[in-house]
PDB file of C-alpha atoms in Angstrom:
ATOM      1  CA  MET A   1       0.000   0.000   0.000  1.00 34.00           C
ATOM      2  CA  LYS A   2       1.316   3.413  -0.939  1.00 44.00           C
ATOM      3  CA  LYS A   3       2.202   5.910   1.757  1.00 43.00           C
ATOM      4  CA  GLU A   4      -0.633   8.281   0.842  1.00 44.00           C
ATOM      5  CA  GLN A   5      -3.127   5.437   1.166  1.00 49.00           C
ATOM      6  CA  ASN A   6      -2.137   5.087   4.829  1.00 80.00           C
ATOM      7  CA  ILE A   7      -2.980   8.695   5.701  1.00 85.00           C
ATOM      8  CA  LEU A   8      -6.672   8.057   6.386  1.00 87.00           C
ATOM      9  CA  GLU A   9      -5.839   5.087   8.605  1.00 91.00           C
ATOM     10  CA  ALA A  10      -3.272   7.170  10.472  1.00 92.00           C
ATOM     11  CA  ILE A  11      -5.734  10.014  11.006  1.00 94.00           C
ATOM     12  CA  VAL A  12      -8.395   7.621  12.298  1.00 95.00           C
ATOM     13  CA  LYS A  13      -5.914   5.920  14.651  1.00 96.00           C
ATOM     14  CA  GLY A  14      -4.683   9.264  15.936  1.00 96.00           C
ATOM     15  CA  THR A  15      -8.234  10.499  16.438  1.00 97.00           C
ATOM     16  CA  ARG A  16      -9.142   7.454  18.518  1.00 97.00           C
ATOM     17  CA  GLU A  17      -6.104   8.077  20.700  1.00 97.00           C
ATOM     18  CA  ARG A  18      -7.038  11.759  21.025  1.00 97.00           C
ATOM     19  CA  VAL A  19     -10.584  10.909  22.139  1.00 98.00           C
ATOM     20  CA  ASN A  20      -9.372   8.316  24.647  1.00 97.00           C
ATOM     21  CA  HIS A  21      -7.039  10.918  26.130  1.00 97.00           C
ATOM     22  CA  LYS A  22      -9.860  13.460  26.384  1.00 97.00           C
ATOM     23  CA  LYS A  23     -12.081  10.959  28.184  1.00 97.00           C
ATOM     24  CA  LYS A  24      -9.501  10.758  30.974  1.00 96.00           C
ATOM     25  CA  ASN A  25      -9.927  14.484  31.622  1.00 95.00           C
ATOM     26  CA  LEU A  26     -13.680  14.671  30.978  1.00 97.00           C
ATOM     27  CA  THR A  27     -15.750  11.488  30.934  1.00 97.00           C
ATOM     28  CA  LEU A  28     -18.605  10.981  28.491  1.00 98.00           C
ATOM     29  CA  GLU A  29     -21.086  11.246  31.359  1.00 97.00           C
ATOM     30  CA  GLU A  30     -19.571  14.541  32.518  1.00 97.00           C
ATOM     31  CA  LEU A  31     -19.596  15.857  28.940  1.00 97.00           C
ATOM     32  CA  GLN A  32     -23.242  14.850  28.522  1.00 97.00           C
ATOM     33  CA  ASP A  33     -24.154  16.612  31.775  1.00 96.00           C
ATOM     34  CA  GLN A  34     -22.544  19.809  30.497  1.00 96.00           C
ATOM     35  CA  VAL A  35     -24.417  19.628  27.202  1.00 95.00           C
ATOM     36  CA  ARG A  36     -27.727  18.911  28.932  1.00 93.00           C
ATOM     37  CA  SER A  37     -27.256  21.886  31.244  1.00 92.00           C
ATOM     38  CA  PHE A  38     -28.376  24.270  28.522  1.00 83.00           C
ATOM     39  CA  PRO A  39     -31.410  24.009  26.206  1.00 77.00           C
ATOM     40  CA  ALA A  40     -30.842  22.348  22.851  1.00 72.00           C
ATOM     41  CA  ALA A  41     -31.919  24.494  19.908  1.00 78.00           C
ATOM     42  CA  MET A  42     -33.791  22.267  17.467  1.00 81.00           C
ATOM     43  CA  ASP A  43     -34.170  24.604  14.488  1.00 91.00           C
ATOM     44  CA  PHE A  44     -31.205  23.095  12.579  1.00 96.00           C
ATOM     45  CA  PRO A  45     -29.702  26.356  11.230  1.00 96.00           C
ATOM     46  CA  PHE A  46     -27.125  24.511   9.091  1.00 97.00           C
ATOM     47  CA  GLU A  47     -29.839  22.792   7.075  1.00 97.00           C
ATOM     48  CA  LYS A  48     -31.840  26.007   6.811  1.00 96.00           C
ATOM     49  CA  ALA A  49     -28.776  27.793   5.449  1.00 96.00           C
ATOM     50  CA  LEU A  50     -28.296  25.151   2.754  1.00 96.00           C
ATOM     51  CA  ARG A  51     -31.955  25.143   1.719  1.00 93.00           C
ATOM     52  CA  THR A  52     -32.079  28.818   0.819  1.00 87.00           C
ATOM     53  CA  LYS A  53     -32.684  29.781  -2.805  1.00 84.00           C
ATOM     54  CA  GLY A  54     -29.672  29.366  -5.056  1.00 88.00           C
ATOM     55  CA  LEU A  55     -26.360  27.673  -4.379  1.00 94.00           C
ATOM     56  CA  SER A  56     -25.105  27.873  -0.796  1.00 96.00           C
ATOM     57  CA  PHE A  57     -21.432  28.291   0.041  1.00 96.00           C
ATOM     58  CA  ILE A  58     -19.790  26.556   3.007  1.00 97.00           C
ATOM     59  CA  CYS A  59     -16.444  28.280   3.428  1.00 95.00           C
ATOM     60  CA  GLU A  60     -13.673  26.447   5.226  1.00 95.00           C
ATOM     61  CA  VAL A  61     -11.214  27.702   7.810  1.00 96.00           C
ATOM     62  CA  LYS A  62      -8.130  25.473   7.892  1.00 94.00           C
ATOM     63  CA  LYS A  63      -4.461  25.987   8.552  1.00 94.00           C
ATOM     64  CA  ALA A  64      -3.065  22.913   6.790  1.00 92.00           C
ATOM     65  CA  SER A  65      -3.967  19.747   4.902  1.00 88.00           C
ATOM     66  CA  PRO A  66      -2.209  16.452   4.094  1.00 84.00           C
ATOM     67  CA  SER A  67      -2.168  17.303   0.392  1.00 79.00           C
ATOM     68  CA  ARG A  68      -0.913  20.913   0.671  1.00 83.00           C
ATOM     69  CA  GLY A  69       0.929  21.053   3.997  1.00 88.00           C
ATOM     70  CA  ILE A  70       0.788  24.473   5.685  1.00 91.00           C
ATOM     71  CA  ILE A  71      -1.702  26.688   3.865  1.00 88.00           C
ATOM     72  CA  SER A  72      -1.818  29.639   6.257  1.00 87.00           C
ATOM     73  CA  PRO A  73       1.312  30.046   8.440  1.00 88.00           C
ATOM     74  CA  ASP A  74      -0.093  33.022  10.389  1.00 90.00           C
ATOM     75  CA  PHE A  75      -3.687  31.709  10.431  1.00 92.00           C
ATOM     76  CA  PRO A  76      -5.853  34.580  11.754  1.00 94.00           C
ATOM     77  CA  TYR A  77      -8.819  32.205  11.984  1.00 96.00           C
ATOM     78  CA  LEU A  78     -11.319  34.634  13.487  1.00 96.00           C
ATOM     79  CA  LYS A  79     -10.539  37.266  10.864  1.00 95.00           C
ATOM     80  CA  ILE A  80     -10.913  34.658   8.132  1.00 94.00           C
ATOM     81  CA  ALA A  81     -14.284  33.511   9.496  1.00 96.00           C
ATOM     82  CA  GLN A  82     -15.507  37.098   9.710  1.00 95.00           C
ATOM     83  CA  GLU A  83     -14.371  37.746   6.126  1.00 93.00           C
ATOM     84  CA  TYR A  84     -16.336  34.715   4.980  1.00 94.00           C
ATOM     85  CA  GLU A  85     -19.452  35.906   6.801  1.00 95.00           C
ATOM     86  CA  GLN A  86     -19.122  39.415   5.359  1.00 93.00           C
ATOM     87  CA  ALA A  87     -18.649  37.928   1.888  1.00 91.00           C
ATOM     88  CA  GLY A  88     -21.958  36.077   2.145  1.00 92.00           C
ATOM     89  CA  ALA A  89     -20.972  32.572   3.238  1.00 95.00           C
ATOM     90  CA  SER A  90     -24.007  30.467   4.121  1.00 96.00           C
ATOM     91  CA  ALA A  91     -22.007  28.493   6.682  1.00 98.00           C
ATOM     92  CA  ILE A  92     -18.440  28.006   7.876  1.00 98.00           C
ATOM     93  CA  SER A  93     -16.491  24.762   8.139  1.00 97.00           C
ATOM     94  CA  CYS A  94     -13.808  24.605  10.826  1.00 98.00           C
ATOM     95  CA  LEU A  95     -11.125  21.926  11.081  1.00 97.00           C
ATOM     96  CA  THR A  96     -10.455  20.590  14.578  1.00 98.00           C
ATOM     97  CA  GLU A  97      -8.122  17.671  13.677  1.00 97.00           C
ATOM     98  CA  PRO A  98      -4.799  18.739  15.235  1.00 96.00           C
ATOM     99  CA  VAL A  99      -2.073  16.752  13.438  1.00 95.00           C
ATOM    100  CA  TYR A 100      -2.638  16.648   9.682  1.00 94.00           C
ATOM    101  CA  PHE A 101      -4.845  19.774   9.527  1.00 95.00           C
ATOM    102  CA  GLN A 102      -3.414  21.581  12.576  1.00 96.00           C
ATOM    103  CA  GLY A 103      -6.886  22.359  13.824  1.00 96.00           C
ATOM    104  CA  LYS A 104      -8.012  23.042  17.377  1.00 97.00           C
ATOM    105  CA  ASP A 105     -11.276  22.770  19.276  1.00 98.00           C
ATOM    106  CA  GLU A 106     -10.696  26.357  20.398  1.00 98.00           C
ATOM    107  CA  TYR A 107     -10.871  27.563  16.802  1.00 98.00           C
ATOM    108  CA  LEU A 108     -14.359  26.128  16.490  1.00 98.00           C
ATOM    109  CA  ARG A 109     -15.547  27.470  19.832  1.00 98.00           C
ATOM    110  CA  GLU A 110     -14.312  30.999  19.150  1.00 98.00           C
ATOM    111  CA  ILE A 111     -15.584  31.092  15.578  1.00 98.00           C
ATOM    112  CA  ALA A 112     -19.036  29.858  16.641  1.00 97.00           C
ATOM    113  CA  GLU A 113     -19.131  32.590  19.306  1.00 97.00           C
ATOM    114  CA  THR A 114     -18.060  35.279  16.823  1.00 97.00           C
ATOM    115  CA  VAL A 115     -20.080  34.721  13.635  1.00 97.00           C
ATOM    116  CA  SER A 116     -23.840  34.508  13.169  1.00 96.00           C
ATOM    117  CA  VAL A 117     -23.786  31.863  10.414  1.00 97.00           C
ATOM    118  CA  PRO A 118     -23.837  28.146  11.400  1.00 97.00           C
ATOM    119  CA  VAL A 119     -20.515  26.336  11.863  1.00 98.00           C
ATOM    120  CA  LEU A 120     -19.654  22.782  10.835  1.00 98.00           C
ATOM    121  CA  ARG A 121     -17.175  20.795  12.906  1.00 98.00           C
ATOM    122  CA  LYS A 122     -14.875  19.250  10.296  1.00 97.00           C
ATOM    123  CA  ASP A 123     -13.144  16.274  11.871  1.00 97.00           C
ATOM    124  CA  PHE A 124     -12.912  12.501  11.631  1.00 97.00           C
ATOM    125  CA  VAL A 125     -15.690  11.410  13.989  1.00 98.00           C
ATOM    126  CA  VAL A 126     -14.870   7.943  15.338  1.00 98.00           C
ATOM    127  CA  ASP A 127     -16.712   8.104  18.662  1.00 98.00           C
ATOM    128  CA  ALA A 128     -20.074   9.445  19.838  1.00 98.00           C
ATOM    129  CA  TYR A 129     -18.072  11.492  22.347  1.00 98.00           C
ATOM    130  CA  MET A 130     -17.038  13.815  19.488  1.00 98.00           C
ATOM    131  CA  ILE A 131     -20.670  14.564  18.638  1.00 98.00           C
ATOM    132  CA  TRP A 132     -21.509  15.585  22.205  1.00 98.00           C
ATOM    133  CA  GLU A 133     -18.285  17.594  22.224  1.00 98.00           C
ATOM    134  CA  ALA A 134     -19.230  19.377  18.983  1.00 98.00           C
ATOM    135  CA  LYS A 135     -22.484  20.482  20.589  1.00 97.00           C
ATOM    136  CA  LEU A 136     -20.627  21.837  23.612  1.00 96.00           C
ATOM    137  CA  LEU A 137     -18.180  23.698  21.356  1.00 97.00           C
ATOM    138  CA  GLY A 138     -21.041  25.510  19.618  1.00 96.00           C
ATOM    139  CA  ALA A 139     -21.171  23.656  16.300  1.00 97.00           C
ATOM    140  CA  SER A 140     -24.405  23.492  14.329  1.00 97.00           C
ATOM    141  CA  ALA A 141     -23.313  20.434  12.336  1.00 98.00           C
ATOM    142  CA  VAL A 142     -20.782  17.615  12.295  1.00 98.00           C
ATOM    143  CA  LEU A 143     -19.160  15.605   9.527  1.00 98.00           C
ATOM    144  CA  LEU A 144     -19.766  11.846   9.434  1.00 98.00           C
ATOM    145  CA  ILE A 145     -17.512  10.054   6.927  1.00 97.00           C
ATOM    146  CA  CYS A 146     -18.957   6.852   5.485  1.00 96.00           C
ATOM    147  CA  ALA A 147     -15.515   5.444   4.681  1.00 93.00           C
ATOM    148  CA  ILE A 148     -14.542   5.193   8.352  1.00 95.00           C
ATOM    149  CA  LEU A 149     -17.884   4.240   9.918  1.00 97.00           C
ATOM    150  CA  THR A 150     -19.996   1.088  10.081  1.00 97.00           C
ATOM    151  CA  ASP A 151     -23.650   1.090   9.033  1.00 97.00           C
ATOM    152  CA  ARG A 152     -24.669   0.882  12.697  1.00 98.00           C
ATOM    153  CA  GLU A 153     -22.471   3.832  13.669  1.00 98.00           C
ATOM    154  CA  LEU A 154     -23.832   5.918  10.808  1.00 98.00           C
ATOM    155  CA  GLU A 155     -27.431   5.270  11.729  1.00 98.00           C
ATOM    156  CA  GLU A 156     -26.958   5.717  15.486  1.00 98.00           C
ATOM    157  CA  TRP A 157     -24.851   8.829  15.189  1.00 98.00           C
ATOM    158  CA  ILE A 158     -27.161  10.524  12.708  1.00 98.00           C
ATOM    159  CA  ARG A 159     -29.961   9.959  15.226  1.00 98.00           C
ATOM    160  CA  LEU A 160     -27.770  11.285  18.032  1.00 97.00           C
ATOM    161  CA  CYS A 161     -26.967  14.417  16.022  1.00 97.00           C
ATOM    162  CA  HIS A 162     -30.628  15.092  15.361  1.00 96.00           C
ATOM    163  CA  SER A 163     -31.553  14.505  19.025  1.00 95.00           C
ATOM    164  CA  LEU A 164     -29.027  17.205  19.991  1.00 95.00           C
ATOM    165  CA  GLY A 165     -30.218  19.662  17.376  1.00 95.00           C
ATOM    166  CA  LEU A 166     -27.133  19.095  15.237  1.00 97.00           C
ATOM    167  CA  SER A 167     -27.146  18.469  11.507  1.00 98.00           C
ATOM    168  CA  ALA A 168     -25.074  15.611  10.109  1.00 98.00           C
ATOM    169  CA  LEU A 169     -23.227  16.141   6.840  1.00 98.00           C
ATOM    170  CA  VAL A 170     -22.716  12.548   5.711  1.00 98.00           C
ATOM    171  CA  GLU A 171     -19.708  12.339   3.424  1.00 97.00           C
ATOM    172  CA  VAL A 172     -19.519   9.805   0.578  1.00 96.00           C
ATOM    173  CA  HIS A 173     -17.249   9.068  -2.352  1.00 92.00           C
ATOM    174  CA  THR A 174     -18.788   6.011  -4.065  1.00 94.00           C
ATOM    175  CA  GLU A 175     -22.154   4.729  -5.207  1.00 96.00           C
ATOM    176  CA  GLY A 176     -22.211   2.218  -2.372  1.00 97.00           C
ATOM    177  CA  GLU A 177     -21.581   4.911   0.210  1.00 97.00           C
ATOM    178  CA  VAL A 178     -24.464   7.009  -1.172  1.00 97.00           C
ATOM    179  CA  LEU A 179     -26.805   4.069  -0.647  1.00 97.00           C
ATOM    180  CA  ARG A 180     -25.445   3.499   2.865  1.00 98.00           C
ATOM    181  CA  ALA A 181     -25.981   7.179   3.724  1.00 98.00           C
ATOM    182  CA  ARG A 182     -29.554   7.078   2.450  1.00 98.00           C
ATOM    183  CA  GLN A 183     -30.354   3.905   4.366  1.00 97.00           C
ATOM    184  CA  ALA A 184     -28.898   5.415   7.547  1.00 98.00           C
ATOM    185  CA  GLY A 185     -31.307   8.355   7.332  1.00 97.00           C
ATOM    186  CA  ALA A 186     -29.017  11.131   6.071  1.00 98.00           C
ATOM    187  CA  ARG A 187     -30.713  14.464   5.470  1.00 98.00           C
ATOM    188  CA  ILE A 188     -27.534  15.973   3.994  1.00 98.00           C
ATOM    189  CA  ILE A 189     -25.158  14.045   1.731  1.00 98.00           C
ATOM    190  CA  GLY A 190     -21.793  15.518   0.792  1.00 97.00           C
ATOM    191  CA  VAL A 191     -19.761  14.047  -2.030  1.00 95.00           C
ATOM    192  CA  ASN A 192     -16.044  14.407  -1.454  1.00 91.00           C
ATOM    193  CA  ASN A 193     -14.455  14.872  -4.867  1.00 90.00           C
ATOM    194  CA  ARG A 194     -11.130  13.991  -3.237  1.00 82.00           C
ATOM    195  CA  ASP A 195     -10.444  10.295  -2.702  1.00 78.00           C
ATOM    196  CA  LEU A 196      -9.442  10.036   0.961  1.00 70.00           C
ATOM    197  CA  LYS A 197      -7.082   7.156   0.203  1.00 70.00           C
ATOM    198  CA  THR A 198      -5.199   8.563  -2.784  1.00 69.00           C
ATOM    199  CA  PHE A 199      -6.082  12.277  -2.372  1.00 72.00           C
ATOM    200  CA  GLN A 200      -6.720  12.527  -6.108  1.00 77.00           C
ATOM    201  CA  VAL A 201      -9.469  15.012  -7.004  1.00 82.00           C
ATOM    202  CA  ASP A 202     -12.170  14.634  -9.648  1.00 85.00           C
ATOM    203  CA  ILE A 203     -15.108  17.049  -9.584  1.00 89.00           C
ATOM    204  CA  ASN A 204     -17.027  14.711 -11.886  1.00 88.00           C
ATOM    205  CA  VAL A 205     -17.562  12.398  -8.916  1.00 91.00           C
ATOM    206  CA  SER A 206     -20.233  14.827  -7.672  1.00 94.00           C
ATOM    207  CA  GLN A 207     -21.830  14.971 -11.090  1.00 90.00           C
ATOM    208  CA  ARG A 208     -22.029  11.167 -11.238  1.00 92.00           C
ATOM    209  CA  LEU A 209     -23.290  10.529  -7.706  1.00 95.00           C
ATOM    210  CA  LYS A 210     -25.901  13.310  -7.692  1.00 94.00           C
ATOM    211  CA  LYS A 211     -28.146  10.991  -9.726  1.00 93.00           C
ATOM    212  CA  LEU A 212     -28.424   8.664  -6.715  1.00 96.00           C
ATOM    213  CA  VAL A 213     -29.467  11.361  -4.235  1.00 96.00           C
ATOM    214  CA  PRO A 214     -33.209  12.126  -3.972  1.00 95.00           C
ATOM    215  CA  GLN A 215     -34.245  15.769  -4.273  1.00 93.00           C
ATOM    216  CA  GLU A 216     -35.427  15.952  -0.656  1.00 96.00           C
ATOM    217  CA  ILE A 217     -31.878  15.252   0.583  1.00 97.00           C
ATOM    218  CA  ILE A 218     -29.564  18.276   0.578  1.00 97.00           C
ATOM    219  CA  PHE A 219     -26.674  17.621  -1.823  1.00 97.00           C
ATOM    220  CA  VAL A 220     -23.247  19.130  -1.134  1.00 97.00           C
ATOM    221  CA  SER A 221     -20.154  18.970  -3.334  1.00 96.00           C
ATOM    222  CA  GLU A 222     -16.847  19.096  -1.452  1.00 94.00           C
ATOM    223  CA  SER A 223     -13.207  19.605  -2.482  1.00 87.00           C
ATOM    224  CA  GLY A 224     -11.494  20.540  -5.714  1.00 87.00           C
ATOM    225  CA  ILE A 225     -13.855  23.397  -6.586  1.00 89.00           C
ATOM    226  CA  ARG A 226     -11.654  26.138  -7.991  1.00 90.00           C
ATOM    227  CA  THR A 227     -13.395  28.115 -10.733  1.00 89.00           C
ATOM    228  CA  ARG A 228     -16.682  29.670 -11.731  1.00 93.00           C
ATOM    229  CA  ALA A 229     -16.916  26.976 -14.425  1.00 92.00           C
ATOM    230  CA  ASP A 230     -16.796  24.311 -11.693  1.00 92.00           C
ATOM    231  CA  ILE A 231     -19.644  26.065  -9.895  1.00 93.00           C
ATOM    232  CA  GLU A 232     -21.740  26.323 -13.046  1.00 92.00           C
ATOM    233  CA  LEU A 233     -21.238  22.617 -13.764  1.00 91.00           C
ATOM    234  CA  LEU A 234     -22.403  21.679 -10.271  1.00 93.00           C
ATOM    235  CA  GLU A 235     -25.373  24.048 -10.439  1.00 92.00           C
ATOM    236  CA  ARG A 236     -26.528  22.469 -13.700  1.00 90.00           C
ATOM    237  CA  HIS A 237     -26.632  19.092 -11.997  1.00 88.00           C
ATOM    238  CA  GLY A 238     -28.756  20.258  -9.076  1.00 91.00           C
ATOM    239  CA  THR A 239     -26.153  20.800  -6.368  1.00 95.00           C
ATOM    240  CA  ASP A 240     -27.553  22.596  -3.314  1.00 96.00           C
ATOM    241  CA  ALA A 241     -24.269  23.680  -1.705  1.00 96.00           C
ATOM    242  CA  VAL A 242     -20.508  23.592  -2.150  1.00 96.00           C
ATOM    243  CA  LEU A 243     -17.819  23.284   0.498  1.00 96.00           C
ATOM    244  CA  ILE A 244     -14.718  25.204  -0.517  1.00 92.00           C
ATOM    245  CA  GLY A 245     -11.464  25.273   1.420  1.00 87.00           C
ATOM    246  CA  GLU A 246      -8.100  25.688  -0.256  1.00 85.00           C
ATOM    247  CA  THR A 247      -9.349  27.864  -3.118  1.00 88.00           C
ATOM    248  CA  LEU A 248     -10.463  30.450  -0.565  1.00 88.00           C
ATOM    249  CA  MET A 249      -7.714  29.879   1.997  1.00 89.00           C
ATOM    250  CA  CYS A 250      -5.030  30.453  -0.648  1.00 83.00           C
ATOM    251  CA  SER A 251      -6.615  33.722  -1.782  1.00 83.00           C
ATOM    252  CA  ARG A 252      -5.406  37.022  -0.342  1.00 84.00           C
ATOM    253  CA  ASP A 253      -8.793  38.640  -0.918  1.00 86.00           C
ATOM    254  CA  LYS A 254     -11.329  36.036   0.171  1.00 86.00           C
ATOM    255  CA  LYS A 255     -14.349  38.249  -0.452  1.00 87.00           C
ATOM    256  CA  GLU A 256     -13.232  38.931  -4.023  1.00 88.00           C
ATOM    257  CA  GLN A 257     -12.547  35.231  -4.597  1.00 90.00           C
ATOM    258  CA  LEU A 258     -15.953  34.210  -3.266  1.00 89.00           C
ATOM    259  CA  ASN A 259     -17.657  36.839  -5.430  1.00 87.00           C
ATOM    260  CA  ARG A 260     -15.763  35.500  -8.419  1.00 89.00           C
ATOM    261  CA  LEU A 261     -16.998  31.981  -7.695  1.00 90.00           C
ATOM    262  CA  LYS A 262     -20.538  33.329  -7.351  1.00 89.00           C
ATOM    263  CA  GLY A 263     -20.237  34.996 -10.746  1.00 84.00           C
ATOM    264  CA  LYS A 264     -20.477  38.554  -9.394  1.00 78.00           C
TER     265      LYS A 264
END
């Protein structure tokens, strides 16, 4: 197996270790008590944001990635999130995986406290603990990746998300994963155009898999979206929202770049 094909396994292993370490400082029961101490909003703002008329933009705040390395050495994450909001982002995605993406839980907490648009916790959820934690951190949605979860985990954790007032963005990359997501009760399906094993990107993956997603399920295209032409292609095939990271993070003027993608 090639080195790049081991990255996903390494991230998952590291995430399990991270969660186990956190449980020693704050048990699941203690975490649940903290979450239950304040009322759970059940209006699902993330889903509302993606169901608005026209294509919705989920703009990502991330310092690094396995494919690019360090993207933003200085990383003024709050300023970036505020720029996205001012530029008309429907939602913000925040990385909290600390090794390969150099994310932090604190980034998510502070961003969620600062902006008025909903925030997605972008991480590699391998334990229900991370869903409760996302709620405590102020997230409106979490990412559930089909490639690293069993059918039972998918179904149970989607239900858990909904019970906490969180939306679940269920990420897929193949036809089989689309069917698994549908059977598990996904209300939002995101197609990752980047293969998590090889990190190769093909925007046509979204175009192909959209045919398997019923209209009532929100359809999101993720990764590799760089130009207005990419956006127009996805719009023609009925995409509801796009998640864009590196294209915006690598731009000095994020508002101008987002306007360019919107065709303004």
